[in-house]
Coordinates of C-alpha atoms in Angstrom, one line a residue:
M1096 CA -8.7 131.2 -208.4
K1097 CA -6.4 133.0 -206.0
K1098 CA -3.4 132.2 -208.1
L1099 CA -5.2 133.5 -211.2
C1100 CA -5.9 136.8 -209.5
V1101 CA -2.4 137.2 -208.3
F1102 CA -1.0 136.3 -211.7
S1103 CA -3.4 138.8 -213.4
V1104 CA -2.4 141.6 -211.1
S1105 CA 1.3 140.8 -211.5
L1106 CA 0.9 140.8 -215.3
I1107 CA -0.8 144.2 -215.2
I1108 CA 1.8 145.7 -213.0
F1109 CA 4.6 144.2 -215.1
F1110 CA 3.2 145.6 -218.4
S1111 CA 2.5 149.0 -216.8
F1112 CA 6.3 149.3 -216.0
V1113 CA 7.6 147.7 -219.2
A1114 CA 5.6 149.4 -221.9
P1115 CA 6.6 153.0 -221.1
S1116 CA 10.3 152.0 -221.1
F1117 CA 10.1 150.7 -224.6
A1118 CA 8.3 153.8 -225.8
S1119 CA 10.9 156.1 -224.4
K1120 CA 13.7 154.1 -226.1
E1121 CA 12.0 154.5 -229.5
V1122 CA 11.6 158.3 -229.1
I1123 CA 15.3 158.6 -228.1
T1124 CA 16.5 156.7 -231.1
E1125 CA 14.4 158.7 -233.5
T1126 CA 15.7 162.1 -232.4
S1127 CA 18.8 163.6 -234.1
T1128 CA 21.5 165.6 -232.4
E1129 CA 19.9 168.8 -233.8
Q1130 CA 16.7 168.0 -231.9
E1131 CA 18.4 167.5 -228.5
L1132 CA 16.5 169.7 -226.1
K1133 CA 18.1 172.1 -223.7
E1134 CA 15.8 173.2 -220.9
Y1135 CA 15.8 176.6 -219.3
A1136 CA 13.9 177.3 -216.1
Y1137 CA 12.3 180.6 -215.1
F1138 CA 10.1 181.6 -212.2
F1139 CA 7.6 184.4 -212.6
K1140 CA 4.9 185.3 -210.0
G1141 CA 5.2 181.9 -208.3
I1142 CA 4.9 179.9 -211.5
E1143 CA 7.7 177.7 -212.8
I1144 CA 8.2 178.1 -216.5
M1145 CA 10.3 175.5 -218.4
S1146 CA 11.3 176.1 -222.0
N1147 CA 13.8 174.9 -224.7
L1148 CA 14.3 178.5 -225.7
I1149 CA 16.1 181.3 -224.0
L1150 CA 13.3 183.7 -223.2
T1151 CA 13.6 187.5 -222.6
E1152 CA 11.9 189.1 -219.7
Q1153 CA 9.2 190.5 -222.0
E1154 CA 8.6 187.0 -223.5
I1155 CA 8.2 185.5 -220.1
V1156 CA 5.6 188.2 -219.2
N1157 CA 3.8 187.6 -222.5
L1158 CA 3.8 183.8 -221.9
Y1159 CA 2.4 184.4 -218.4
N1160 CA -0.3 186.7 -219.8
E1161 CA -1.2 184.1 -222.4
V1162 CA -1.5 181.3 -219.8
M1163 CA -3.6 183.5 -217.5
S1164 CA -5.9 184.6 -220.4
I1165 CA -6.3 181.3 -222.2
G1166 CA -9.6 180.5 -220.4
T1167 CA -11.3 182.5 -223.2
P1168 CA -9.2 181.7 -226.3
I1169 CA -9.9 182.9 -229.8
V1170 CA -9.6 179.5 -231.6
G1171 CA -7.6 179.8 -234.8
G1172 CA -7.3 183.5 -234.5
I1173 CA -4.7 185.9 -233.2
T1174 CA -4.2 185.8 -229.5
S1175 CA -3.7 189.0 -227.6
Y1176 CA -0.3 188.0 -226.2
A1177 CA 2.5 186.6 -228.4
P1178 CA 5.0 184.7 -226.2
I1179 CA 7.8 185.2 -228.7
S1180 CA 8.3 188.7 -229.9
G1181 CA 7.9 189.5 -233.6
G1182 CA 5.0 188.8 -235.9
S1183 CA 1.5 187.6 -235.3
T1184 CA 0.6 184.6 -233.0
K1185 CA -2.3 182.3 -233.6
T1186 CA -3.7 179.2 -231.9
E1187 CA -3.1 176.2 -234.2
I1188 CA -4.6 173.6 -231.8
P1189 CA -7.1 174.9 -229.3
P1190 CA -6.7 174.3 -225.6
I1191 CA -7.5 170.8 -224.4
Y1192 CA -8.1 170.3 -220.7
R1193 CA -7.6 166.9 -219.1
T1194 CA -7.9 165.5 -215.5
Y1195 CA -5.7 162.6 -214.6
K1196 CA -7.1 160.8 -211.6
N1197 CA -3.9 158.8 -210.9
T1198 CA -6.0 155.8 -209.9
G1199 CA -3.4 153.3 -211.2
V1200 CA -0.6 154.9 -209.2
N1201 CA -2.8 154.9 -206.1
E1202 CA -3.7 151.2 -206.6
A1203 CA -0.1 150.3 -207.0
K1204 CA 0.7 152.2 -203.8
N1205 CA -2.1 150.3 -202.0
L1206 CA -0.7 147.0 -203.2
I1207 CA 2.7 147.8 -201.8
F1208 CA 1.1 148.8 -198.5
A1209 CA -1.0 145.6 -198.5
Y1210 CA 2.2 143.6 -199.0
M1211 CA 3.9 145.5 -196.2
M1212 CA 1.0 144.7 -193.9
K1213 CA 1.4 141.0 -194.6
K1214 CA 5.0 141.2 -193.4
I1215 CA 4.1 142.9 -190.1
P1216 CA 4.0 140.4 -187.2
K1217 CA 0.4 139.5 -186.1
K1218 CA 1.1 140.9 -182.6
L1219 CA 1.4 144.4 -184.0
T1220 CA -1.7 144.2 -186.2
D1221 CA -3.8 143.2 -183.3
S1222 CA -3.4 146.7 -181.9
V1223 CA -6.1 149.2 -182.8
F1224 CA -3.8 152.1 -182.5
L1225 CA -1.2 150.6 -184.9
N1226 CA -3.9 149.7 -187.5
W1227 CA -5.2 153.3 -187.2
L1228 CA -1.7 154.7 -187.7
F1229 CA -1.1 152.5 -190.7
V1230 CA -4.4 153.6 -192.3
K1231 CA -3.4 157.3 -191.6
L1232 CA 0.0 156.7 -193.3
N1233 CA -1.7 155.1 -196.3
S1234 CA -4.2 157.9 -196.7
W1235 CA -1.5 160.6 -196.3
S1236 CA 0.4 159.3 -199.3
K1237 CA -2.6 159.5 -201.6
I1238 CA -1.7 161.0 -205.0
S1239 CA -4.1 163.7 -205.9
P1240 CA -5.5 164.2 -209.4
T1241 CA -3.5 166.2 -211.9
Y1242 CA -5.2 169.0 -214.0
V1243 CA -3.5 169.7 -217.3
G1244 CA -4.2 172.1 -220.2
S1245 CA -2.3 172.0 -223.5
W1246 CA -2.4 173.8 -226.8
V1247 CA -0.2 174.6 -229.8
S1248 CA 0.3 178.1 -231.1
S1249 CA 2.4 179.5 -233.9
S1250 CA 4.1 182.8 -234.4
Y1251 CA 5.8 184.4 -237.3
S1252 CA 9.5 185.2 -236.6
T1253 CA 10.5 188.3 -238.5
A1254 CA 14.2 187.5 -237.7
E1255 CA 14.0 184.0 -239.1
K1256 CA 11.4 184.8 -241.7
K1257 CA 9.4 181.6 -240.9
R1258 CA 6.5 180.5 -238.7
N1259 CA 7.5 178.8 -235.5
Y1260 CA 5.3 176.4 -233.6
H1261 CA 5.1 176.3 -229.9
A1262 CA 3.5 173.6 -227.6
T1263 CA 2.3 174.8 -224.2
V1264 CA 1.5 172.4 -221.4
V1265 CA 0.1 173.9 -218.1
H1266 CA -0.3 172.1 -214.8
Y1267 CA -3.0 173.6 -212.7
E1268 CA -3.7 173.4 -209.0
K1269 CA -7.5 173.3 -209.2
S1270 CA -10.0 171.4 -211.3
N1271 CA -11.4 174.6 -212.8
Y1272 CA -8.1 175.2 -214.6
T1273 CA -7.6 178.8 -213.4
S1274 CA -4.5 178.7 -211.1
P1275 CA -1.4 177.4 -213.0
K1276 CA 1.5 176.1 -211.0
S1277 CA 3.9 175.2 -213.8
V1278 CA 4.2 175.9 -217.5
Q1279 CA 6.2 173.9 -220.1
Y1280 CA 6.7 175.9 -223.3
F1281 CA 8.6 174.3 -226.2
Q1282 CA 9.4 175.2 -229.8
C1283 CA 8.3 172.2 -231.8
N1284 CA 9.0 173.0 -235.4
Y1285 CA 10.5 169.5 -236.0
W1286 CA 7.2 167.8 -234.9
F1287 CA 5.4 169.7 -237.7
G1288 CA 8.1 169.0 -240.2
K1289 CA 8.8 172.7 -240.9

């Protein structure tokens, strides 16, 4: 029975590492050289903004205002702040908020700590202080939940005379999705085939 449990846990851990690596290889082979993404980093009012577009100062301000006001979006309508200047902006896919508890990552960390505890000599684990210290170290490295909001908007570019689609992913500090800590904003026309 013990071997079955160990085998099952090993198999789960193995597939959790192997499956994502196969997925990333498929995505890489499907992208063309035109779709290679350059990333630009901006910092505005303590928020890191990553984008595959070069944004002007006004566009960064507009994106910040959109992220801060998205708590009450007008679904499918024109939003009050257009991240990219020119034309109207509308929400194509309304905001979706998710909480990732990171339980799998925490359990993997606990398994590593349990394995390390097995390797510690018995003399050291008999000490109450050392056991207390180990428990403190284990709880210190707990990976907290991640709060994420995402949506897709589109704006009409008068310069290009076409509608551009933009995916926005926001990582929040709190579970009420009100205090963003980072924003990823990418033009994704090739995902929509336009």
